[in-house]
C-alpha positions as a printed NumPy array, in Angstrom:
array([[ 67.486, 108.982, 104.351],
       [ 65.069, 106.47 , 105.914],
       [ 62.914, 103.892, 104.124],
       [ 59.915, 106.172, 104.719],
       [ 61.516, 108.901, 102.63 ],
       [ 62.306, 106.558,  99.749],
       [ 59.907, 105.811,  96.92 ],
       [ 59.04 , 102.096,  96.837],
       [ 56.274, 102.624,  94.276],
       [ 58.45 , 104.352,  91.674],
       [ 58.769, 101.263,  89.394],
       [ 54.985, 100.955,  89.314],
       [ 54.586, 104.651,  88.509],
       [ 57.169, 104.396,  85.71 ],
       [ 55.316, 101.419,  84.247],
       [ 52.062, 103.399,  84.253],
       [ 53.778, 106.423,  82.734],
       [ 55.255, 104.355,  79.897],
       [ 51.893, 102.754,  79.142],
       [ 50.765, 105.927,  77.308],
       [ 53.419, 105.46 ,  74.637],
       [ 53.104, 103.591,  71.331],
       [ 54.842, 100.212,  71.379],
       [ 57.993, 101.235,  69.523],
       [ 58.495, 104.438,  71.515],
       [ 58.069, 102.507,  74.74 ],
       [ 60.544,  99.848,  73.616],
       [ 63.12 , 102.475,  72.653],
       [ 62.828, 104.223,  76.038],
       [ 63.06 , 100.945,  77.976],
       [ 66.164,  99.892,  76.045],
       [ 67.855, 103.298,  75.982],
       [ 67.64 , 103.615,  79.781],
       [ 67.908,  99.896,  80.618],
       [ 64.65 , 100.023,  82.594],
       [ 64.122,  96.27 ,  82.259],
       [ 67.585,  94.823,  82.923],
       [ 69.808,  97.786,  83.828],
       [ 71.791,  97.659,  80.574],
       [ 71.562, 100.801,  78.47 ],
       [ 71.513, 100.169,  74.714],
       [ 73.209, 102.488,  72.263],
       [ 71.437, 104.217,  69.41 ],
       [ 73.284, 101.887,  67.034],
       [ 72.134,  98.74 ,  68.85 ],
       [ 68.489,  99.75 ,  68.787],
       [ 68.74 , 100.979,  65.2  ],
       [ 70.142,  97.612,  64.194],
       [ 67.188,  95.812,  65.773],
       [ 64.672,  97.957,  63.909],
       [ 66.664,  98.425,  60.714],
       [ 66.706, 102.208,  61.073],
       [ 69.429, 104.845,  61.492],
       [ 70.754, 106.011,  64.848],
       [ 69.346, 109.465,  64.12 ],
       [ 65.9  , 107.989,  63.616],
       [ 66.228, 106.216,  66.979],
       [ 67.238, 109.504,  68.586],
       [ 64.15 , 111.182,  67.087],
       [ 61.882, 108.415,  68.422],
       [ 63.467, 108.764,  71.866],
       [ 63.018, 112.546,  71.884],
       [ 59.414, 112.272,  70.735],
       [ 58.713, 109.732,  73.481],
       [ 60.302, 111.913,  76.172],
       [ 58.292, 114.915,  75.007],
       [ 55.073, 112.897,  75.283],
       [ 56.004, 111.628,  78.738],
       [ 56.862, 115.107,  79.988],
       [ 53.376, 116.303,  79.009],
       [ 51.61 , 113.293,  80.516],
       [ 49.347, 113.688,  83.547],
       [ 51.099, 110.637,  85.01 ],
       [ 54.261, 112.721,  85.564],
       [ 52.64 , 114.013,  88.749],
       [ 53.096, 110.567,  90.284],
       [ 56.866, 110.943,  89.907],
       [ 56.984, 114.362,  91.546],
       [ 57.689, 113.055,  95.115],
       [ 60.78 , 111.293,  93.786],
       [ 61.824, 114.404,  91.879],
       [ 61.522, 116.39 ,  95.115],
       [ 63.815, 113.928,  96.857],
       [ 66.391, 114.406,  94.114],
       [ 66.06 , 118.191,  94.268],
       [ 66.613, 118.175,  98.026],
       [ 69.589, 115.868,  97.662],
       [ 71.221, 118.098,  95.066],
       [ 70.517, 121.204,  97.143],
       [ 72.327, 119.584, 100.078],
       [ 75.346, 119.118,  97.801],
       [ 75.477, 122.663,  96.458],
       [ 72.91 , 122.21 ,  93.707],
       [ 74.975, 119.737,  91.716],
       [ 76.535, 116.295,  91.92 ],
       [ 79.118, 114.417,  89.895],
       [ 77.401, 111.714,  87.859],
       [ 79.574, 108.899,  89.196],
       [ 78.715, 109.891,  92.775],
       [ 74.998, 109.883,  92.009],
       [ 75.006, 106.522,  90.281],
       [ 77.588, 104.677,  92.37 ],
       [ 76.995, 105.969,  95.909],
       [ 73.868, 108.102,  96.187],
       [ 71.526, 105.822,  94.241],
       [ 71.292, 103.478,  97.224],
       [ 69.745, 106.283,  99.278],
       [ 66.739, 106.66 ,  97.002],
       [ 65.547, 103.055,  96.659],
       [ 64.734, 100.155,  98.933],
       [ 67.359,  97.354,  99.054],
       [ 65.   ,  94.921,  97.325],
       [ 65.446,  96.773,  94.033],
       [ 68.572,  95.692,  92.172],
       [ 71.089,  98.521,  92.026],
       [ 71.465,  98.349,  88.237],
       [ 67.686,  98.798,  87.856],
       [ 67.721, 101.593,  90.43 ],
       [ 70.398, 103.38 ,  88.385],
       [ 68.214, 103.036,  85.285],
       [ 65.193, 104.605,  87.013],
       [ 67.357, 107.379,  88.444],
       [ 68.829, 108.231,  85.059],
       [ 65.386, 108.077,  83.438],
       [ 63.849, 110.594,  85.825],
       [ 66.846, 112.937,  85.725],
       [ 66.679, 112.951,  81.934],
       [ 62.92 , 113.423,  81.832],
       [ 62.374, 116.132,  84.441],
       [ 63.091, 119.739,  83.408],
       [ 64.408, 120.633,  86.896],
       [ 67.624, 118.707,  86.193],
       [ 70.392, 119.552,  83.732],
       [ 73.314, 117.373,  82.686],
       [ 76.688, 119.002,  82.041],
       [ 78.908, 116.927,  79.769],
       [ 82.285, 115.503,  80.661],
       [ 85.404, 117.527,  79.804],
       [ 89.125, 116.815,  80.028],
       [ 89.156, 118.367,  83.508],
       [ 85.717, 117.447,  84.907],
       [ 83.427, 114.449,  85.246],
       [ 79.864, 114.749,  83.914],
       [ 77.579, 116.521,  86.39 ],
       [ 73.849, 116.604,  87.131],
       [ 72.644, 119.94 ,  88.481],
       [ 69.502, 121.825,  89.334],
       [ 68.494, 124.186,  86.555],
       [ 69.14 , 127.095,  88.944],
       [ 72.732, 126.033,  89.78 ],
       [ 75.906, 127.429,  88.22 ],
       [ 78.452, 124.623,  87.684],
       [ 80.674, 126.96 ,  85.672],
       [ 81.382, 129.111,  88.726],
       [ 82.257, 125.975,  90.709],
       [ 84.544, 124.761,  87.937],
       [ 86.372, 128.084,  87.981],
       [ 86.947, 127.718,  91.733],
       [ 88.201, 124.162,  91.264],
       [ 90.528, 125.315,  88.477],
       [ 91.982, 127.911,  90.853],
       [ 92.505, 125.186,  93.451],
       [ 94.312, 123.079,  90.835],
       [ 96.632, 125.993,  90.089],
       [ 97.295, 126.477,  93.806],
       [ 98.206, 122.8  ,  94.234],
       [100.404, 122.921,  91.156],
       [102.299, 125.891,  92.581],
       [102.6  , 124.163,  95.977],
       [104.109, 121.084,  94.296],
       [103.442, 118.728,  97.202],
       [100.46 , 116.839,  98.661],
       [ 98.513, 118.589, 101.417],
       [ 96.285, 117.368, 104.222],
       [ 92.538, 117.277, 103.808],
       [ 92.216, 120.077, 106.355],
       [ 94.576, 122.353, 104.421],
       [ 92.889, 121.579, 101.117],
       [ 89.447, 122.371, 102.494],
       [ 90.719, 125.604, 104.024],
       [ 92.103, 126.682, 100.653],
       [ 88.915, 125.664,  98.868],
       [ 86.622, 127.481, 101.31 ],
       [ 88.292, 130.738, 100.406],
       [ 88.253, 130.057,  96.669],
       [ 84.671, 128.776,  96.461],
       [ 83.131, 131.076,  99.058],
       [ 81.477, 128.056, 100.666],
       [ 81.668, 126.808, 104.274],
       [ 79.74 , 123.522, 104.231],
       [ 82.047, 120.526, 104.13 ],
       [ 79.541, 118.328, 102.292],
       [ 79.163, 120.901,  99.534],
       [ 82.918, 121.374,  99.161],
       [ 83.44 , 117.608,  98.933],
       [ 80.726, 117.394,  96.287],
       [ 82.403, 120.139,  94.274],
       [ 85.774, 118.377,  94.506],
       [ 84.266, 115.098,  93.304],
       [ 83.599, 116.763,  89.957],
       [ 87.307, 117.261,  89.289],
       [ 89.436, 114.768,  87.397],
       [ 92.596, 116.698,  88.268],
       [ 92.505, 116.474,  92.069],
       [ 92.862, 113.203,  93.935],
       [ 93.771, 111.671,  97.277],
       [ 96.269, 108.979,  98.208],
       [ 96.094, 106.122, 100.692],
       [ 97.248, 108.414, 103.505],
       [ 94.415, 110.907, 102.94 ],
       [ 96.685, 113.519, 101.379],
       [ 95.459, 115.523,  98.402],
       [ 97.221, 116.679,  95.275],
       [ 97.072, 116.614,  91.502],
       [ 95.835, 113.285,  90.214],
       [ 98.862, 112.706,  87.961],
       [101.422, 113.089,  90.756],
       [103.108, 109.78 ,  91.672],
       [102.286, 110.515,  95.333],
       [ 98.591, 110.5  ,  94.391],
       [ 98.224, 108.222,  91.35 ],
       [ 99.694, 105.006,  92.768],
       [ 99.338, 102.574,  89.865],
       [101.834,  99.883,  90.883],
       [104.308,  98.798,  93.548],
       [106.87 , 101.379,  92.429],
       [104.426, 104.245,  92.927],
       [103.29 , 102.767,  96.224],
       [106.882, 102.384,  97.408],
       [107.574, 105.97 ,  96.327],
       [104.612, 107.199,  98.375],
       [105.663, 105.167, 101.422],
       [109.188, 106.577, 101.305],
       [107.924, 110.128, 100.775],
       [105.657, 109.714, 103.788],
       [108.394, 108.181, 105.962],
       [110.987, 110.783, 104.866],
       [114.01 , 108.519, 105.286],
       [115.467, 105.32 , 103.764],
       [113.755, 102.002, 104.496],
       [114.613,  98.343, 103.988],
       [112.562,  96.847, 101.188],
       [110.867,  94.416, 103.574],
       [109.686,  97.346, 105.698],
       [108.523,  99.096, 102.524],
       [106.449,  95.997, 101.706],
       [104.873,  95.976, 105.17 ],
       [103.963,  99.652, 104.923],
       [102.528,  99.2  , 101.413],
       [100.273,  96.365, 102.56 ],
       [ 99.146,  98.361, 105.592],
       [ 98.394, 101.543, 103.649],
       [ 96.779,  99.847, 100.647],
       [ 94.777,  97.265, 102.54 ],
       [ 92.313,  95.518, 100.266],
       [ 94.453,  96.007,  97.189],
       [ 96.813,  93.564,  95.551],
       [ 99.298,  92.314,  98.145],
       [102.909,  93.388,  97.643],
       [105.68 ,  90.782,  97.965],
       [109.293,  91.421,  99.06 ],
       [111.042,  90.007,  96.009],
       [108.71 ,  91.834,  93.613],
       [109.285,  95.157,  95.368],
       [113.061,  94.63 ,  95.524],
       [113.18 ,  93.802,  91.795],
       [111.057,  96.82 ,  90.859],
       [112.989,  99.336,  92.935],
       [116.473,  98.251,  91.948],
       [115.805,  98.951,  88.261],
       [114.001, 102.283,  88.68 ],
       [116.01 , 105.517,  88.863],
       [113.605, 107.097,  91.361],
       [115.156, 104.812,  93.994],
       [118.744, 104.394,  95.164],
       [120.084, 101.36 ,  97.001],
       [121.886, 102.918,  99.957],
       [122.597,  99.825, 102.015],
       [121.965,  96.105, 102.102],
       [118.337,  96.042, 100.902],
       [117.749,  99.639, 102.008],
       [116.347, 102.197,  99.559],
       [116.143, 105.969,  99.451],
       [114.651, 108.367,  96.901],
       [117.008, 109.878,  94.339],
       [115.209, 113.207,  94.732],
       [116.628, 113.406,  98.251],
       [120.058, 113.838,  96.686],
       [121.154, 110.199,  96.756],
       [123.067, 108.981,  93.722],
       [123.378, 105.401,  92.458],
       [126.547, 103.353,  92.766],
       [128.472, 101.033,  95.033],
       [130.451, 102.249,  98.043],
       [133.585, 102.492,  95.909],
       [131.7  , 104.703,  93.416],
       [130.611, 106.977,  96.257],
       [134.2  , 107.219,  97.533],
       [135.466, 108.197,  94.079],
       [132.802, 110.854,  93.671],
       [133.382, 112.338,  97.153],
       [137.116, 112.658,  96.563],
       [136.518, 114.117,  93.097],
       [134.054, 116.688,  94.379],
       [136.254, 117.707,  97.326],
       [139.344, 117.823,  95.081],
       [141.671, 117.595,  98.074],
       [143.   , 114.908, 100.429],
       [140.562, 113.747, 103.109],
       [141.086, 111.936, 106.376],
       [139.568, 108.539, 106.985],
       [137.065, 110.075, 109.419],
       [136.025, 112.777, 106.921],
       [135.486, 110.157, 104.234],
       [133.509, 107.864, 106.545],
       [131.235, 110.709, 107.66 ],
       [130.658, 111.8  , 104.054],
       [129.8  , 108.257, 102.892],
       [127.466, 107.597, 105.822],
       [125.362, 110.566, 104.711],
       [124.66 , 108.659, 101.502],
       [124.901, 104.994, 102.41 ],
       [123.603, 102.829, 105.225],
       [126.746, 100.736, 105.643],
       [129.197,  99.916, 108.403],
       [132.348, 102.063, 108.726],
       [134.487,  98.948, 108.242],
       [132.924,  98.467, 104.8  ],
       [134.067, 101.964, 103.843],
       [137.573, 101.349, 105.197],
       [137.854,  98.091, 103.263],
       [136.91 ,  99.854, 100.043],
       [139.569, 102.494, 100.708],
       [142.209,  99.719, 100.617],
       [141.627,  99.295,  96.882],
       [144.963, 100.627,  95.581],
       [143.675, 100.675,  92.02 ],
       [141.523, 103.713,  92.929],
       [142.764, 105.209,  96.199],
       [146.14 , 106.242,  97.571],
       [147.025, 106.813, 101.226],
       [149.328, 109.715, 101.838],
       [152.063, 109.923, 104.448],
       [149.835, 111.901, 106.836],
       [147.102, 109.218, 106.676],
       [144.803, 111.126, 104.385],
       [143.445, 109.675, 101.137],
       [143.375, 110.893,  97.524],
       [142.341, 109.413,  94.223],
       [145.153, 107.555,  92.553],
       [146.559, 109.575,  89.681]])
């Protein structure tokens, strides 16, 4: 959207439009939408200033909006309304509120206008014009602004089906796979529209590697170094030294809080999602690794096999679980308090 398609005179037109209102109605509208400073006041705040109830403030606001909607000056705002209509049409007739007010708002106004004031004007016009409808926030979806002809409910049903598909899949998927699934569910081919639909969902998210899944999965909702380390290991698919985990965290989450080796080591060693499988090397417990020192692993292997094992068999079994040198395993086998060497060289647990 170029500067020629933006509406530099909108603030002036809004000022003229508001001039038809009585003083108190005008003041309520300006404060409710933050048209002067970008800060929206609550009904309680304004009621406190005037010594009236919040319901009385709401009535004044509604009366003012009704007067403005019938004003001849509304025609001056129509070019801006057309821009908004076109923008929503390009996104499937609807847009998540946070996308409109955090990203899209910059497309409608010249840079000279402060973004918080631009948001106020945008919200004011959306609320005033009968072509736009706001759908409230739910547990599953962000609030949405839509054209009066759009059907957000149908989109939400498609998104809900996508959530169920991800839940059944139980693992993050690539953006390409997600979009392919969603095209079939939503009956929509345009990438921009599909992305706009997805932005409405609170239940679907993406991680630092561009993989998509349910927002509560630890592979998606990385809230601290443990979640980030979990994601790095899941992505790498094999054990890593904690210093390498730190490097990969800082690469993948560039711009976030920097991870430090000692912090990561301390966090992983006390969390049962991770297993120390070598000197400073961690694996995920969900891969089948179990906690314990080398001696603990030896005891468990011999218990599970329930028969004598040769030194080579034991070494091979331990190396599947621990990143240690064979000599370390042999040294642990010399502990006569736990292990006994038979005449044929095989080992058993001491009775």
